[in-house]
Short mmCIF file of C-alpha atoms in Angstrom, two decimals:
data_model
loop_
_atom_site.label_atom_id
_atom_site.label_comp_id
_atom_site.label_asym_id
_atom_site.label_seq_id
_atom_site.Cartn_x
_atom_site.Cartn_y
_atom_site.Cartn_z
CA UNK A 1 0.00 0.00 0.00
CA UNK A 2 1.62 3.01 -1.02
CA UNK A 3 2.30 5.95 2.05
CA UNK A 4 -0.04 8.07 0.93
CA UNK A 5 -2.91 5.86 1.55
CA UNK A 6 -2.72 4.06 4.32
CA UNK A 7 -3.64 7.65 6.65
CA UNK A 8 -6.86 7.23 4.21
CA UNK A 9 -7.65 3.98 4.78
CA UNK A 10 -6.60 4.35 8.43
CA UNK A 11 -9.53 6.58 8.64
CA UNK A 12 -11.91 4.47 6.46
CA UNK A 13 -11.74 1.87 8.86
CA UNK A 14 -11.77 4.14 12.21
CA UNK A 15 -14.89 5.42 11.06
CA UNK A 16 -16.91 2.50 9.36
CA UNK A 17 -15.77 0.43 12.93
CA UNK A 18 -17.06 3.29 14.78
CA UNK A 19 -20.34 3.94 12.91
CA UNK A 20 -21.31 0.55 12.68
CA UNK A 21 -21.01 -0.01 16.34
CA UNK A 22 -22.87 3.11 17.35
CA UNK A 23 -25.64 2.18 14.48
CA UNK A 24 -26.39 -1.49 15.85
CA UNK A 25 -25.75 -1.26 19.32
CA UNK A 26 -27.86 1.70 20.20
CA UNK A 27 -30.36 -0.08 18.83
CA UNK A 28 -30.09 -3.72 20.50
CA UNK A 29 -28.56 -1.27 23.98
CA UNK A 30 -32.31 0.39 23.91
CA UNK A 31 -33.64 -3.07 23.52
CA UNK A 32 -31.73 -4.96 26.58
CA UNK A 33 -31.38 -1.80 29.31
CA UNK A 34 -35.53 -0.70 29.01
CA UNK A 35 -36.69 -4.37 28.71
CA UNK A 36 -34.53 -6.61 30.55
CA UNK A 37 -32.45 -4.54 32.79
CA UNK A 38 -36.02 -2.63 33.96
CA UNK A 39 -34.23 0.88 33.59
CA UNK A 40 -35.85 3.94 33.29
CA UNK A 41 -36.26 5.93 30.12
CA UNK A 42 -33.82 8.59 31.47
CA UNK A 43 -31.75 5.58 32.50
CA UNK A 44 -31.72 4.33 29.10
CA UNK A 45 -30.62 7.58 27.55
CA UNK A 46 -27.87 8.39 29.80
CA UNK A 47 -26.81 4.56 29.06
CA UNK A 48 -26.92 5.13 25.66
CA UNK A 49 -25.52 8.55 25.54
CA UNK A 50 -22.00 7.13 27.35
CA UNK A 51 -22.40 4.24 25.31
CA UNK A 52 -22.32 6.53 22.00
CA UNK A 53 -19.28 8.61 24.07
CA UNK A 54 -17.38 5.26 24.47
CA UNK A 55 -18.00 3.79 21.07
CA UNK A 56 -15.86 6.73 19.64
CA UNK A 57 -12.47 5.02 21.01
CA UNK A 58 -13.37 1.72 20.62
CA UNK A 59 -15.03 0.76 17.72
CA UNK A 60 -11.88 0.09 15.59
CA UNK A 61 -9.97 -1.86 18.38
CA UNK A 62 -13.05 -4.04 18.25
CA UNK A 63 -12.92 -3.94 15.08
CA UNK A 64 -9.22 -5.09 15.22
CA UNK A 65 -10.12 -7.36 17.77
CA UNK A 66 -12.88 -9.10 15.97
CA UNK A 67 -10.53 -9.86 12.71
CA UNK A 68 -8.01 -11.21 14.99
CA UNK A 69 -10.43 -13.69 16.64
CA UNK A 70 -12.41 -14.52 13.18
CA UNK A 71 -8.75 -15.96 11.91
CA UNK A 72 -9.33 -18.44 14.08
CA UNK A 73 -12.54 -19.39 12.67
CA UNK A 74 -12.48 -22.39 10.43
CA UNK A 75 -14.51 -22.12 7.25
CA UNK A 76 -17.60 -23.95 8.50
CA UNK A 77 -19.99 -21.66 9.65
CA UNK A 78 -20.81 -22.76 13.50
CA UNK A 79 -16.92 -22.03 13.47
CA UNK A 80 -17.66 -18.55 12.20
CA UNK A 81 -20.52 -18.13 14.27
CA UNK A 82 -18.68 -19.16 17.63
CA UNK A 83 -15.93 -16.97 16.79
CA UNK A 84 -17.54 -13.93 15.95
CA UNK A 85 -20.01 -14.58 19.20
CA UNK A 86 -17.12 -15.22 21.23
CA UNK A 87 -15.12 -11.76 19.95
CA UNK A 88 -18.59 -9.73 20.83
CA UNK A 89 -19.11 -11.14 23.78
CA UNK A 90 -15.44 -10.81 25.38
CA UNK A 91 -14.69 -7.58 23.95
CA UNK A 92 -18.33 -5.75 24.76
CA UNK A 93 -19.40 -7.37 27.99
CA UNK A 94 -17.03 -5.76 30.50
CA UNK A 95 -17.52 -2.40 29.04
CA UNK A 96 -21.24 -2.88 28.72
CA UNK A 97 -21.56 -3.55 32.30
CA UNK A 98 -19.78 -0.28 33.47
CA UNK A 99 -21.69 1.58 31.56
CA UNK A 100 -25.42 0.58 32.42
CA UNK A 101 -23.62 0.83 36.44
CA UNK A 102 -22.68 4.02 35.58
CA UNK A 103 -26.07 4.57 34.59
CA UNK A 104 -27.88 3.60 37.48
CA UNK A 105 -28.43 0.18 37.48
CA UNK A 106 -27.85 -2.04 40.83
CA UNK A 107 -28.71 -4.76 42.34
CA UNK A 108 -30.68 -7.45 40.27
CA UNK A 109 -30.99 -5.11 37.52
CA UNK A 110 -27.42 -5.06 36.93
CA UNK A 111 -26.93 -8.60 37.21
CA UNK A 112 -30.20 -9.03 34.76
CA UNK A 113 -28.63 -6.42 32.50
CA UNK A 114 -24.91 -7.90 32.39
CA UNK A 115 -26.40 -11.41 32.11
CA UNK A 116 -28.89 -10.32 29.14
CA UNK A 117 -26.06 -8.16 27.59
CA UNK A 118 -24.07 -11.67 27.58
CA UNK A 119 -26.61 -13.44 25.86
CA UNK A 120 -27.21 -10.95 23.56
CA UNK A 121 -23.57 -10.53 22.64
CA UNK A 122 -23.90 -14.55 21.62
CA UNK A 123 -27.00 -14.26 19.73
CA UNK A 124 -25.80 -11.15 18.17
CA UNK A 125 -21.90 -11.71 17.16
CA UNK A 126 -22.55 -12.96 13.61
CA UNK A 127 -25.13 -10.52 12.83
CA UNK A 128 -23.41 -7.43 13.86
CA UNK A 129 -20.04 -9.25 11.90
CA UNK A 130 -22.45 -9.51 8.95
CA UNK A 131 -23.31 -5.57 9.58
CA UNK A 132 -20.07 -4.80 10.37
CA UNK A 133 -18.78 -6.09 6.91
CA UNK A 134 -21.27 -4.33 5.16
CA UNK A 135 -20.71 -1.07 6.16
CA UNK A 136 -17.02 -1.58 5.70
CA UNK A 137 -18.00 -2.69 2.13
CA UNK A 138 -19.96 0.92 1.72
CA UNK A 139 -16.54 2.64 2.85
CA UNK A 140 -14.93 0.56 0.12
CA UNK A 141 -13.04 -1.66 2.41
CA UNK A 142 -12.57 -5.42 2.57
CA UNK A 143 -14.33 -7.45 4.96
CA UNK A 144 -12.97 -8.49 8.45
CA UNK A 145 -13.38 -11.70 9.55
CA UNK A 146 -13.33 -13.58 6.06
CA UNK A 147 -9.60 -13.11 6.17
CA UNK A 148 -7.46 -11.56 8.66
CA UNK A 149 -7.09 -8.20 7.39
CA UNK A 150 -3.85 -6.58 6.42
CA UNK A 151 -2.18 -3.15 5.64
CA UNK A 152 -0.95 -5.18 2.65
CA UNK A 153 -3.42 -6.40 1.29
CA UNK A 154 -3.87 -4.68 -2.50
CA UNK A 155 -7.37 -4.45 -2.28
CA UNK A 156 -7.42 -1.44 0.27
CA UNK A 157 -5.02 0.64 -2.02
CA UNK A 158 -8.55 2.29 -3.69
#
């Protein structure tokens, strides 16, 4: 990859990483905190407004993250679908559950809301891969998770 465009593919990827994880997860967050976790409305927004604050910085390490775990995966796709559940789950769970404490929630309903973040980071993993790769593919990069990806591969020279 020539100099001059890795800084623009650099940014490519910070900000598809970053945009899908603030797109999906605001939307499954709502979901979890209001009806499993019990929290109030203005629970829910505050949740989701340090979510949004703390999906800035780490949407592309997850992103990073997520590759690195999917080249584990074989090619059969409960491998894919363990891997990519696995790399939501580990990556998004800790962080999840300091942010709906944060928030407010104690007690049961942070145990509910951890526990139901868990699951939903394993029922979630390959979806949010499969959304993940296709906003990549609208920023004109390759997919993660299909093959490790690479600053040299060719394909992220355009």
């Amino acid at each position: 990859m020539a100099a001059t465009t890795r800084p623009f593919y650099l940014s490519r990827a910070y900000i598809a990483d970053t945009l899908s994880l603030i797109l999906f997860f605001t939307t499954t967050g709502v979901l979890n905190e209001r009806l499993i976790a019990g929290m109030t409305w203005d629970q829910v927004l505050h949740a989701r407004l340090i979510g949004a604050a703390l999906m800035i910085p780490v949407g592309r390490p997850y992103g990073m993250w997520r590759d690195w775990m999917m080249g584990h995966a074989k090619e059969t796709r409960a491998s894919r679908v363990l891997w990519d559940s696995l790399a939501l789950m580990s990556f998004q769970v800790p962080i999840y559950a300091a942010i709906i404490a944060f928030s407010g929630a104690t007690g049961d309903g942070l145990v509910f809301g951890v526990l139901g973040a868990a699951v939903m980071m394993l029922c979630l993993g390959r979806p949010y891969g499969a959304f993940l790769n296709g906003i990549r593919r609208l920023f004109g990069l390759p997919p993660g998770g299909e093959k490790p990806m690479s600053l040299n591969d060719s394909r992220k020279s355009t």
